[in-house]
Amino acid sequence: MDMEKKIAETIKKYKLIKKKDKVVVALSGGKDSTSVLYILNKLGYNVEGLMIDLYLGEWSEIHKRNMKKFCDGIGVPLMIVDLKKELGQGICFIKAVLKQKKGLTGCSVCGTVKRWILNKWARKLKGDVLVTGHNLDDETQNVLMNFLKGNVILGANSSPATGGEINKDSNGNHGKFVQRVKPLFFVPEGEIRKYAEAKKFEIMYERCPCAFGTYRVDTRAWMDSLGLTDGAKKKIVENFQKIIPKLKKQQNRELVICEGCGEPSTGKICNACKIFECL
Ligand code: AMP
Ligand code: ZN
């Protein structure tokens, strides 16, 4: 089945997006988010791109330039959020401070900051859903990483859609947590690369310059060395979906409003605020 059909099928099966929804796509400038934005626009959804300028030197500049041209070319609005205007610093500084003050390394700090900004801005843009470009390989890595950490419960929220009921208040109005959806959940990375190359998208394929020596990178290398087929990855991810309801029960997570920033949180103070306190 071709990739466009696969995406349409995932959207239908998991009820990810409604035709009248305002669809905000988190755009990194990579092949995954660029392809998903392109396809959702082609399928007739009301799409807008949302990109965070992380200030990663030339890497960010090229991605920004590419995405401005790309969105312009297909008539999709693009919002670029400036990290320095939001938080006063670029991501390298933030990561360096957190490493020094809390010993935090890897991609977790960047991930927390990105999620916080994307949710806030998707809401500002009046998005009904926030789409990310996470693919089958990312999801397989999540399952394996959580297993290797001995903490399978961490995967309780690894679904094509997260957010759900807490997205709306009792009157059906939008809440603080914009529903996050992953239409590429079952699409292998290799297929997305082939699609982007065949479409001749003017994008950069290099991975993030900061993502080296991290647990995810090591897990990806290990997964590659196993030579898992796309079918095997799909089986891992699909079977994992079956135990998610059980994990959710055990996790018993309740979202509240962070006392620091007013954004959704699992504790009194959200993880992003714990980062901001150090800056
Ligand atoms: P990553 O965390 O870099 O693997 O990216 C996963 C997904 O997060 C991408 O497919 C995008 O949808 C989103 N994303 C990553 N970086 C950015 C960014 N700088 N701005 C907006 N969205 C992003
Ligand atoms: Zn907070």
PDB file of C-alpha atoms and ligand atoms in Angstrom:
ATOM      1  CA  MET A   1       0.000   0.000   0.000  1.00  0.00           C
ATOM      2  CA  ASP A   2       1.358   3.438  -0.807  1.00  0.00           C
ATOM      3  CA  MET A   3       2.205   5.900   1.914  1.00  0.00           C
ATOM      4  CA  GLU A   4      -0.608   8.367   1.255  1.00  0.00           C
ATOM      5  CA  LYS A   5      -3.201   5.577   1.534  1.00  0.00           C
ATOM      6  CA  LYS A   6      -1.546   4.237   4.682  1.00  0.00           C
ATOM      7  CA  ILE A   7      -1.791   7.647   6.320  1.00  0.00           C
ATOM      8  CA  ALA A   8      -5.431   8.100   5.296  1.00  0.00           C
ATOM      9  CA  GLU A   9      -6.173   4.659   6.741  1.00  0.00           C
ATOM     10  CA  THR A  10      -4.443   5.387  10.077  1.00  0.00           C
ATOM     11  CA  ILE A  11      -6.346   8.684  10.346  1.00  0.00           C
ATOM     12  CA  LYS A  12      -9.628   6.863   9.729  1.00  0.00           C
ATOM     13  CA  LYS A  13      -8.966   3.833  11.930  1.00  0.00           C
ATOM     14  CA  TYR A  14      -7.825   5.858  14.948  1.00  0.00           C
ATOM     15  CA  LYS A  15     -10.148   8.839  14.267  1.00  0.00           C
ATOM     16  CA  LEU A  16      -7.134  11.146  14.365  1.00  0.00           C
ATOM     17  CA  ILE A  17      -8.421  14.158  12.436  1.00  0.00           C
ATOM     18  CA  LYS A  18     -11.872  15.408  11.448  1.00  0.00           C
ATOM     19  CA  LYS A  19     -12.437  17.145   8.131  1.00  0.00           C
ATOM     20  CA  LYS A  20     -13.335  20.457   9.773  1.00  0.00           C
ATOM     21  CA  ASP A  21     -10.364  20.434  12.161  1.00  0.00           C
ATOM     22  CA  LYS A  22      -7.707  23.100  12.146  1.00  0.00           C
ATOM     23  CA  VAL A  23      -4.561  20.968  11.762  1.00  0.00           C
ATOM     24  CA  VAL A  24      -1.310  22.381  13.134  1.00  0.00           C
ATOM     25  CA  VAL A  25       1.724  20.424  11.919  1.00  0.00           C
ATOM     26  CA  ALA A  26       4.890  20.584  14.034  1.00  0.00           C
ATOM     27  CA  LEU A  27       7.521  21.128  11.362  1.00  0.00           C
ATOM     28  CA  SER A  28      11.165  20.376  12.088  1.00  0.00           C
ATOM     29  CA  GLY A  29      12.177  20.673   8.440  1.00  0.00           C
ATOM     30  CA  GLY A  30      13.068  16.978   8.238  1.00  0.00           C
ATOM     31  CA  LYS A  31      11.601  14.410   5.834  1.00  0.00           C
ATOM     32  CA  ASP A  32       8.926  13.116   8.238  1.00  0.00           C
ATOM     33  CA  SER A  33       7.169  16.319   9.224  1.00  0.00           C
ATOM     34  CA  THR A  34       7.585  17.816   5.729  1.00  0.00           C
ATOM     35  CA  SER A  35       5.985  14.742   4.126  1.00  0.00           C
ATOM     36  CA  VAL A  36       3.110  14.586   6.585  1.00  0.00           C
ATOM     37  CA  LEU A  37       2.346  18.303   6.093  1.00  0.00           C
ATOM     38  CA  TYR A  38       2.420  17.839   2.321  1.00  0.00           C
ATOM     39  CA  ILE A  39       0.111  14.800   2.399  1.00  0.00           C
ATOM     40  CA  LEU A  40      -2.423  16.274   4.857  1.00  0.00           C
ATOM     41  CA  ASN A  41      -2.615  19.378   2.684  1.00  0.00           C
ATOM     42  CA  LYS A  42      -3.080  17.174  -0.389  1.00  0.00           C
ATOM     43  CA  LEU A  43      -5.846  15.238   1.385  1.00  0.00           C
ATOM     44  CA  GLY A  44      -7.702  18.537   1.801  1.00  0.00           C
ATOM     45  CA  TYR A  45      -7.197  19.247   5.512  1.00  0.00           C
ATOM     46  CA  ASN A  46      -6.960  22.807   6.819  1.00  0.00           C
ATOM     47  CA  VAL A  47      -3.239  22.762   7.587  1.00  0.00           C
ATOM     48  CA  GLU A  48      -0.785  25.216   9.155  1.00  0.00           C
ATOM     49  CA  GLY A  49       2.927  24.658   9.833  1.00  0.00           C
ATOM     50  CA  LEU A  50       4.443  25.407  13.254  1.00  0.00           C
ATOM     51  CA  MET A  51       8.209  25.506  13.555  1.00  0.00           C
ATOM     52  CA  ILE A  52      10.423  26.336  16.524  1.00  0.00           C
ATOM     53  CA  ASP A  53      13.652  28.111  15.696  1.00  0.00           C
ATOM     54  CA  LEU A  54      15.925  26.378  18.201  1.00  0.00           C
ATOM     55  CA  TYR A  55      19.013  28.427  17.260  1.00  0.00           C
ATOM     56  CA  LEU A  56      21.153  25.484  16.274  1.00  0.00           C
ATOM     57  CA  GLY A  57      23.365  27.617  14.023  1.00  0.00           C
ATOM     58  CA  GLU A  58      23.423  26.940  10.300  1.00  0.00           C
ATOM     59  CA  TRP A  59      21.325  23.779  10.767  1.00  0.00           C
ATOM     60  CA  SER A  60      18.338  25.814  11.987  1.00  0.00           C
ATOM     61  CA  GLU A  61      18.891  28.523   9.367  1.00  0.00           C
ATOM     62  CA  ILE A  62      18.780  25.997   6.498  1.00  0.00           C
ATOM     63  CA  HIS A  63      15.680  24.248   7.877  1.00  0.00           C
ATOM     64  CA  LYS A  64      13.921  27.603   8.304  1.00  0.00           C
ATOM     65  CA  ARG A  65      14.771  28.713   4.774  1.00  0.00           C
ATOM     66  CA  ASN A  66      13.636  25.367   3.350  1.00  0.00           C
ATOM     67  CA  MET A  67      10.330  25.367   5.214  1.00  0.00           C
ATOM     68  CA  LYS A  68       9.491  28.972   4.292  1.00  0.00           C
ATOM     69  CA  LYS A  69       9.988  28.091   0.638  1.00  0.00           C
ATOM     70  CA  PHE A  70       8.178  24.770   0.935  1.00  0.00           C
ATOM     71  CA  CYS A  71       5.077  26.131   2.686  1.00  0.00           C
ATOM     72  CA  ASP A  72       4.976  29.106   0.351  1.00  0.00           C
ATOM     73  CA  GLY A  73       5.116  26.752  -2.629  1.00  0.00           C
ATOM     74  CA  ILE A  74       2.069  24.754  -1.533  1.00  0.00           C
ATOM     75  CA  GLY A  75       0.140  27.713  -0.077  1.00  0.00           C
ATOM     76  CA  VAL A  76       0.277  26.607   3.569  1.00  0.00           C
ATOM     77  CA  PRO A  77       0.731  29.249   6.318  1.00  0.00           C
ATOM     78  CA  LEU A  78       3.816  28.810   8.481  1.00  0.00           C
ATOM     79  CA  MET A  79       4.378  30.130  12.001  1.00  0.00           C
ATOM     80  CA  ILE A  80       7.982  30.231  13.183  1.00  0.00           C
ATOM     81  CA  VAL A  81       8.374  30.585  16.934  1.00  0.00           C
ATOM     82  CA  ASP A  82      11.630  32.162  18.049  1.00  0.00           C
ATOM     83  CA  LEU A  83      13.044  30.275  21.046  1.00  0.00           C
ATOM     84  CA  LYS A  84      15.089  33.286  22.204  1.00  0.00           C
ATOM     85  CA  LYS A  85      11.960  35.446  22.250  1.00  0.00           C
ATOM     86  CA  GLU A  86      10.065  32.716  24.135  1.00  0.00           C
ATOM     87  CA  LEU A  87      12.695  31.763  26.695  1.00  0.00           C
ATOM     88  CA  GLY A  88      15.499  34.276  26.282  1.00  0.00           C
ATOM     89  CA  GLN A  89      18.035  31.625  25.195  1.00  0.00           C
ATOM     90  CA  GLY A  90      18.826  29.215  22.368  1.00  0.00           C
ATOM     91  CA  ILE A  91      18.612  25.457  22.967  1.00  0.00           C
ATOM     92  CA  CYS A  92      22.404  24.875  23.271  1.00  0.00           C
ATOM     93  CA  PHE A  93      22.632  27.280  26.215  1.00  0.00           C
ATOM     94  CA  ILE A  94      19.580  25.741  27.877  1.00  0.00           C
ATOM     95  CA  LYS A  95      21.007  22.232  27.462  1.00  0.00           C
ATOM     96  CA  ALA A  96      24.422  23.299  28.779  1.00  0.00           C
ATOM     97  CA  VAL A  97      22.906  24.887  31.916  1.00  0.00           C
ATOM     98  CA  LEU A  98      20.749  21.841  32.632  1.00  0.00           C
ATOM     99  CA  LYS A  99      23.732  19.562  32.198  1.00  0.00           C
ATOM    100  CA  GLN A 100      25.739  21.606  34.677  1.00  0.00           C
ATOM    101  CA  LYS A 101      22.998  22.187  37.250  1.00  0.00           C
ATOM    102  CA  LYS A 102      21.064  18.924  37.083  1.00  0.00           C
ATOM    103  CA  GLY A 103      23.341  16.540  35.204  1.00  0.00           C
ATOM    104  CA  LEU A 104      20.712  16.169  32.479  1.00  0.00           C
ATOM    105  CA  THR A 105      22.086  14.967  29.147  1.00  0.00           C
ATOM    106  CA  GLY A 106      20.591  13.516  25.973  1.00  0.00           C
ATOM    107  CA  CYS A 107      17.501  14.762  24.183  1.00  0.00           C
ATOM    108  CA  SER A 108      15.138  15.020  27.160  1.00  0.00           C
ATOM    109  CA  VAL A 109      15.605  18.757  27.870  1.00  0.00           C
ATOM    110  CA  CYS A 110      15.086  19.703  24.231  1.00  0.00           C
ATOM    111  CA  GLY A 111      12.085  17.347  24.008  1.00  0.00           C
ATOM    112  CA  THR A 112      10.413  18.881  27.082  1.00  0.00           C
ATOM    113  CA  VAL A 113      10.988  22.450  25.839  1.00  0.00           C
ATOM    114  CA  LYS A 114       9.687  21.577  22.355  1.00  0.00           C
ATOM    115  CA  ARG A 115       6.531  19.884  23.678  1.00  0.00           C
ATOM    116  CA  TRP A 116       5.780  22.846  25.961  1.00  0.00           C
ATOM    117  CA  ILE A 117       6.157  25.429  23.164  1.00  0.00           C
ATOM    118  CA  LEU A 118       4.337  23.346  20.558  1.00  0.00           C
ATOM    119  CA  ASN A 119       1.315  22.815  22.803  1.00  0.00           C
ATOM    120  CA  LYS A 120       1.154  26.492  23.786  1.00  0.00           C
ATOM    121  CA  TRP A 121       1.451  27.700  20.204  1.00  0.00           C
ATOM    122  CA  ALA A 122      -0.862  25.083  18.703  1.00  0.00           C
ATOM    123  CA  ARG A 123      -3.472  26.393  21.139  1.00  0.00           C
ATOM    124  CA  LYS A 124      -2.703  30.015  20.210  1.00  0.00           C
ATOM    125  CA  LEU A 125      -3.184  29.077  16.559  1.00  0.00           C
ATOM    126  CA  LYS A 126      -6.550  27.558  17.533  1.00  0.00           C
ATOM    127  CA  GLY A 127      -5.454  24.107  16.452  1.00  0.00           C
ATOM    128  CA  ASP A 128      -7.829  21.212  17.060  1.00  0.00           C
ATOM    129  CA  VAL A 129      -4.944  18.783  16.619  1.00  0.00           C
ATOM    130  CA  LEU A 130      -1.162  19.011  16.714  1.00  0.00           C
ATOM    131  CA  VAL A 131       0.467  16.642  14.222  1.00  0.00           C
ATOM    132  CA  THR A 132       4.023  15.375  14.669  1.00  0.00           C
ATOM    133  CA  GLY A 133       6.146  13.384  12.242  1.00  0.00           C
ATOM    134  CA  HIS A 134       6.943  10.451  14.547  1.00  0.00           C
ATOM    135  CA  ASN A 135       7.241   7.290  12.453  1.00  0.00           C
ATOM    136  CA  LEU A 136       7.250   3.507  12.919  1.00  0.00           C
ATOM    137  CA  ASP A 137      10.996   3.408  13.598  1.00  0.00           C
ATOM    138  CA  ASP A 138      10.680   6.078  16.327  1.00  0.00           C
ATOM    139  CA  GLU A 139       7.850   4.136  17.925  1.00  0.00           C
ATOM    140  CA  THR A 140       9.719   0.824  17.764  1.00  0.00           C
ATOM    141  CA  GLN A 141      12.689   2.511  19.428  1.00  0.00           C
ATOM    142  CA  ASN A 142      10.373   3.804  22.177  1.00  0.00           C
ATOM    143  CA  VAL A 143       9.075   0.318  22.919  1.00  0.00           C
ATOM    144  CA  LEU A 144      12.610  -1.115  23.023  1.00  0.00           C
ATOM    145  CA  MET A 145      14.066   1.770  25.035  1.00  0.00           C
ATOM    146  CA  ASN A 146      11.379   1.596  27.691  1.00  0.00           C
ATOM    147  CA  PHE A 147      11.833  -2.162  27.925  1.00  0.00           C
ATOM    148  CA  LEU A 148      15.624  -1.821  28.260  1.00  0.00           C
ATOM    149  CA  LYS A 149      15.133   0.796  30.969  1.00  0.00           C
ATOM    150  CA  GLY A 150      12.963  -1.748  32.787  1.00  0.00           C
ATOM    151  CA  ASN A 151      10.121   0.756  32.680  1.00  0.00           C
ATOM    152  CA  VAL A 152       7.557  -0.427  30.138  1.00  0.00           C
ATOM    153  CA  ILE A 153       4.908   1.785  31.744  1.00  0.00           C
ATOM    154  CA  LEU A 154       6.642   4.827  30.224  1.00  0.00           C
ATOM    155  CA  GLY A 155       5.038   3.728  26.953  1.00  0.00           C
ATOM    156  CA  ALA A 156       1.489   4.153  28.282  1.00  0.00           C
ATOM    157  CA  ASN A 157       1.041   7.271  26.171  1.00  0.00           C
ATOM    158  CA  SER A 158       2.671   5.966  22.976  1.00  0.00           C
ATOM    159  CA  SER A 159      -0.364   5.901  20.717  1.00  0.00           C
ATOM    160  CA  PRO A 160      -1.288   7.435  17.350  1.00  0.00           C
ATOM    161  CA  ALA A 161      -3.341   9.921  19.411  1.00  0.00           C
ATOM    162  CA  THR A 162      -2.576  11.339  22.834  1.00  0.00           C
ATOM    163  CA  GLY A 163      -4.509  13.933  24.767  1.00  0.00           C
ATOM    164  CA  GLY A 164      -8.045  12.630  24.428  1.00  0.00           C
ATOM    165  CA  GLU A 165     -10.712  13.496  26.938  1.00  0.00           C
ATOM    166  CA  ILE A 166      -8.654  16.050  28.869  1.00  0.00           C
ATOM    167  CA  ASN A 167      -8.619  18.012  25.618  1.00  0.00           C
ATOM    168  CA  LYS A 168     -12.150  19.222  26.211  1.00  0.00           C
ATOM    169  CA  ASP A 169     -14.066  20.600  29.172  1.00  0.00           C
ATOM    170  CA  SER A 170     -17.524  19.361  30.132  1.00  0.00           C
ATOM    171  CA  ASN A 171     -19.069  21.768  27.603  1.00  0.00           C
ATOM    172  CA  GLY A 172     -16.950  20.329  24.827  1.00  0.00           C
ATOM    173  CA  ASN A 173     -14.726  23.423  24.634  1.00  0.00           C
ATOM    174  CA  HIS A 174     -11.044  23.013  23.943  1.00  0.00           C
ATOM    175  CA  GLY A 175      -8.891  22.538  26.981  1.00  0.00           C
ATOM    176  CA  LYS A 176      -5.260  23.339  27.575  1.00  0.00           C
ATOM    177  CA  PHE A 177      -3.833  20.183  26.067  1.00  0.00           C
ATOM    178  CA  VAL A 178      -4.129  20.177  22.287  1.00  0.00           C
ATOM    179  CA  GLN A 179      -4.705  16.652  20.996  1.00  0.00           C
ATOM    180  CA  ARG A 180      -1.419  15.313  19.589  1.00  0.00           C
ATOM    181  CA  VAL A 181      -1.630  12.931  16.645  1.00  0.00           C
ATOM    182  CA  LYS A 182       0.900  10.885  14.701  1.00  0.00           C
ATOM    183  CA  PRO A 183      -0.371   9.931  11.230  1.00  0.00           C
ATOM    184  CA  LEU A 184       3.014   8.300  10.379  1.00  0.00           C
ATOM    185  CA  PHE A 185       2.790   5.967  13.375  1.00  0.00           C
ATOM    186  CA  PHE A 186       2.794   2.826  11.196  1.00  0.00           C
ATOM    187  CA  VAL A 187       4.968   4.107   8.330  1.00  0.00           C
ATOM    188  CA  PRO A 188       8.592   2.885   8.309  1.00  0.00           C
ATOM    189  CA  GLU A 189      11.286   5.560   8.098  1.00  0.00           C
ATOM    190  CA  GLY A 190      12.685   4.065   4.871  1.00  0.00           C
ATOM    191  CA  GLU A 191       9.348   4.523   3.105  1.00  0.00           C
ATOM    192  CA  ILE A 192       9.127   8.160   4.150  1.00  0.00           C
ATOM    193  CA  ARG A 193      12.648   8.823   2.896  1.00  0.00           C
ATOM    194  CA  LYS A 194      11.816   7.236  -0.459  1.00  0.00           C
ATOM    195  CA  TYR A 195       8.639   9.318  -0.691  1.00  0.00           C
ATOM    196  CA  ALA A 196      10.420  12.595   0.114  1.00  0.00           C
ATOM    197  CA  GLU A 197      13.199  11.782  -2.354  1.00  0.00           C
ATOM    198  CA  ALA A 198      10.750  10.842  -5.113  1.00  0.00           C
ATOM    199  CA  LYS A 199       8.906  14.143  -4.557  1.00  0.00           C
ATOM    200  CA  LYS A 200      12.266  15.938  -4.675  1.00  0.00           C
ATOM    201  CA  PHE A 201      11.481  17.944  -1.540  1.00  0.00           C
ATOM    202  CA  GLU A 202      14.165  20.551  -0.938  1.00  0.00           C
ATOM    203  CA  ILE A 203      15.012  19.470   2.594  1.00  0.00           C
ATOM    204  CA  MET A 204      17.990  18.447   4.688  1.00  0.00           C
ATOM    205  CA  TYR A 205      18.239  14.765   5.634  1.00  0.00           C
ATOM    206  CA  GLU A 206      20.978  15.056   8.274  1.00  0.00           C
ATOM    207  CA  ARG A 207      19.969  14.253  11.818  1.00  0.00           C
ATOM    208  CA  CYS A 208      20.016  16.862  14.592  1.00  0.00           C
ATOM    209  CA  PRO A 209      23.640  17.892  15.326  1.00  0.00           C
ATOM    210  CA  CYS A 210      23.009  17.605  19.090  1.00  0.00           C
ATOM    211  CA  ALA A 211      21.743  14.022  18.998  1.00  0.00           C
ATOM    212  CA  PHE A 212      24.922  12.061  19.552  1.00  0.00           C
ATOM    213  CA  GLY A 213      25.911   9.745  22.367  1.00  0.00           C
ATOM    214  CA  THR A 214      22.313   9.615  23.626  1.00  0.00           C
ATOM    215  CA  TYR A 215      20.355   6.590  24.741  1.00  0.00           C
ATOM    216  CA  ARG A 216      18.026   6.935  21.753  1.00  0.00           C
ATOM    217  CA  VAL A 217      20.921   7.063  19.302  1.00  0.00           C
ATOM    218  CA  ASP A 218      22.485   3.975  20.894  1.00  0.00           C
ATOM    219  CA  THR A 219      19.139   2.142  20.790  1.00  0.00           C
ATOM    220  CA  ARG A 220      18.694   3.094  17.122  1.00  0.00           C
ATOM    221  CA  ALA A 221      22.173   1.722  16.285  1.00  0.00           C
ATOM    222  CA  TRP A 222      21.410  -1.483  18.191  1.00  0.00           C
ATOM    223  CA  MET A 223      18.038  -1.818  16.461  1.00  0.00           C
ATOM    224  CA  ASP A 224      19.693  -1.328  13.073  1.00  0.00           C
ATOM    225  CA  SER A 225      22.280  -3.985  13.909  1.00  0.00           C
ATOM    226  CA  LEU A 226      19.456  -6.469  14.571  1.00  0.00           C
ATOM    227  CA  GLY A 227      18.303  -5.998  10.979  1.00  0.00           C
ATOM    228  CA  LEU A 228      14.628  -5.891  11.946  1.00  0.00           C
ATOM    229  CA  THR A 229      12.323  -5.902   8.933  1.00  0.00           C
ATOM    230  CA  ASP A 230       9.598  -3.273   8.635  1.00  0.00           C
ATOM    231  CA  GLY A 231       7.108  -6.099   9.245  1.00  0.00           C
ATOM    232  CA  ALA A 232       8.816  -6.995  12.523  1.00  0.00           C
ATOM    233  CA  LYS A 233       8.783  -3.336  13.633  1.00  0.00           C
ATOM    234  CA  LYS A 234       5.079  -3.097  12.831  1.00  0.00           C
ATOM    235  CA  LYS A 235       4.414  -6.226  14.868  1.00  0.00           C
ATOM    236  CA  ILE A 236       6.308  -4.834  17.872  1.00  0.00           C
ATOM    237  CA  VAL A 237       4.398  -1.548  17.751  1.00  0.00           C
ATOM    238  CA  GLU A 238       0.981  -3.081  17.011  1.00  0.00           C
ATOM    239  CA  ASN A 239       1.300  -5.679  19.755  1.00  0.00           C
ATOM    240  CA  PHE A 240       2.408  -3.000  22.176  1.00  0.00           C
ATOM    241  CA  GLN A 241      -0.779  -1.061  21.409  1.00  0.00           C
ATOM    242  CA  LYS A 242      -2.756  -4.007  22.791  1.00  0.00           C
ATOM    243  CA  ILE A 243      -1.300  -3.643  26.296  1.00  0.00           C
ATOM    244  CA  ILE A 244      -1.632   0.147  26.470  1.00  0.00           C
ATOM    245  CA  PRO A 245      -5.087   0.141  28.159  1.00  0.00           C
ATOM    246  CA  LYS A 246      -3.593  -2.011  30.958  1.00  0.00           C
ATOM    247  CA  LEU A 247      -0.564   0.260  31.286  1.00  0.00           C
ATOM    248  CA  LYS A 248      -2.777   3.339  31.441  1.00  0.00           C
ATOM    249  CA  LYS A 249      -4.704   1.812  34.336  1.00  0.00           C
ATOM    250  CA  GLN A 250      -1.475   1.109  36.209  1.00  0.00           C
ATOM    251  CA  GLN A 251      -0.048   4.511  35.388  1.00  0.00           C
ATOM    252  CA  ASN A 252      -3.173   6.207  36.697  1.00  0.00           C
ATOM    253  CA  ARG A 253      -1.980   9.581  35.376  1.00  0.00           C
ATOM    254  CA  GLU A 254      -4.045  12.646  35.989  1.00  0.00           C
ATOM    255  CA  LEU A 255      -3.319  15.882  34.237  1.00  0.00           C
ATOM    256  CA  VAL A 256      -3.530  19.091  36.224  1.00  0.00           C
ATOM    257  CA  ILE A 257      -2.643  22.701  35.503  1.00  0.00           C
ATOM    258  CA  CYS A 258       0.944  23.673  36.336  1.00  0.00           C
ATOM    259  CA  GLU A 259       1.140  26.239  39.144  1.00  0.00           C
ATOM    260  CA  GLY A 260       4.106  27.893  37.437  1.00  0.00           C
ATOM    261  CA  CYS A 261       3.008  28.396  33.840  1.00  0.00           C
ATOM    262  CA  GLY A 262      -0.622  27.336  33.615  1.00  0.00           C
ATOM    263  CA  GLU A 263       0.126  24.622  31.061  1.00  0.00           C
ATOM    264  CA  PRO A 264      -0.998  20.974  31.441  1.00  0.00           C
ATOM    265  CA  SER A 265       1.169  18.948  33.775  1.00  0.00           C
ATOM    266  CA  THR A 266       1.347  15.622  35.588  1.00  0.00           C
ATOM    267  CA  GLY A 267       2.513  17.316  38.813  1.00  0.00           C
ATOM    268  CA  LYS A 268       2.059  20.638  40.619  1.00  0.00           C
ATOM    269  CA  ILE A 269       5.000  22.042  38.661  1.00  0.00           C
ATOM    270  CA  CYS A 270       5.544  20.886  35.076  1.00  0.00           C
ATOM    271  CA  ASN A 271       8.843  19.565  33.709  1.00  0.00           C
ATOM    272  CA  ALA A 272       9.293  22.664  31.545  1.00  0.00           C
ATOM    273  CA  CYS A 273       9.019  24.963  34.582  1.00  0.00           C
ATOM    274  CA  LYS A 274      11.627  22.832  36.366  1.00  0.00           C
ATOM    275  CA  ILE A 275      13.914  23.605  33.418  1.00  0.00           C
ATOM    276  CA  PHE A 276      13.028  27.328  33.365  1.00  0.00           C
ATOM    277  CA  GLU A 277      13.842  27.595  37.095  1.00  0.00           C
ATOM    278  CA  CYS A 278      17.474  26.770  36.277  1.00  0.00           C
ATOM    279  CA  LEU A 279      17.918  29.447  33.627  1.00  0.00           C
TER     280      LEU A 279
HETATM  281  P1  AMP B   1      12.424  14.733  16.962  1.00  0.00           P
HETATM  282  O1  AMP B   1      12.049  14.941  18.385  1.00  0.00           O
HETATM  283  O2  AMP B   1      13.485  15.671  16.485  1.00  0.00           O
HETATM  284  O3  AMP B   1      12.635  13.314  16.579  1.00  0.00           O
HETATM  285  O4  AMP B   1      11.133  15.178  16.129  1.00  0.00           O
HETATM  286  C1  AMP B   1       9.904  14.530  16.238  1.00  0.00           C
HETATM  287  C2  AMP B   1       8.819  15.424  15.702  1.00  0.00           C
HETATM  288  O5  AMP B   1       8.729  16.598  16.513  1.00  0.00           O
HETATM  289  C3  AMP B   1       9.071  15.948  14.286  1.00  0.00           C
HETATM  290  O6  AMP B   1       8.638  15.031  13.311  1.00  0.00           O
HETATM  291  C4  AMP B   1       8.264  17.212  14.283  1.00  0.00           C
HETATM  292  O7  AMP B   1       6.895  16.946  14.061  1.00  0.00           O
HETATM  293  C5  AMP B   1       8.444  17.724  15.706  1.00  0.00           C
HETATM  294  N1  AMP B   1       9.582  18.690  15.789  1.00  0.00           N
HETATM  295  C6  AMP B   1      10.888  18.417  16.002  1.00  0.00           C
HETATM  296  N2  AMP B   1      11.631  19.532  15.992  1.00  0.00           N
HETATM  297  C7  AMP B   1      10.787  20.564  15.780  1.00  0.00           C
HETATM  298  C8  AMP B   1      10.931  21.975  15.647  1.00  0.00           C
HETATM  299  N3  AMP B   1      12.129  22.576  15.762  1.00  0.00           N
HETATM  300  N4  AMP B   1       9.836  22.719  15.422  1.00  0.00           N
HETATM  301  C9  AMP B   1       8.613  22.140  15.322  1.00  0.00           C
HETATM  302  N5  AMP B   1       8.415  20.814  15.425  1.00  0.00           N
HETATM  303  C10 AMP B   1       9.474  20.032  15.656  1.00  0.00           C
HETATM  304 ZN    ZN B   2       4.868  24.859  34.056  1.00  0.00          ZN
END
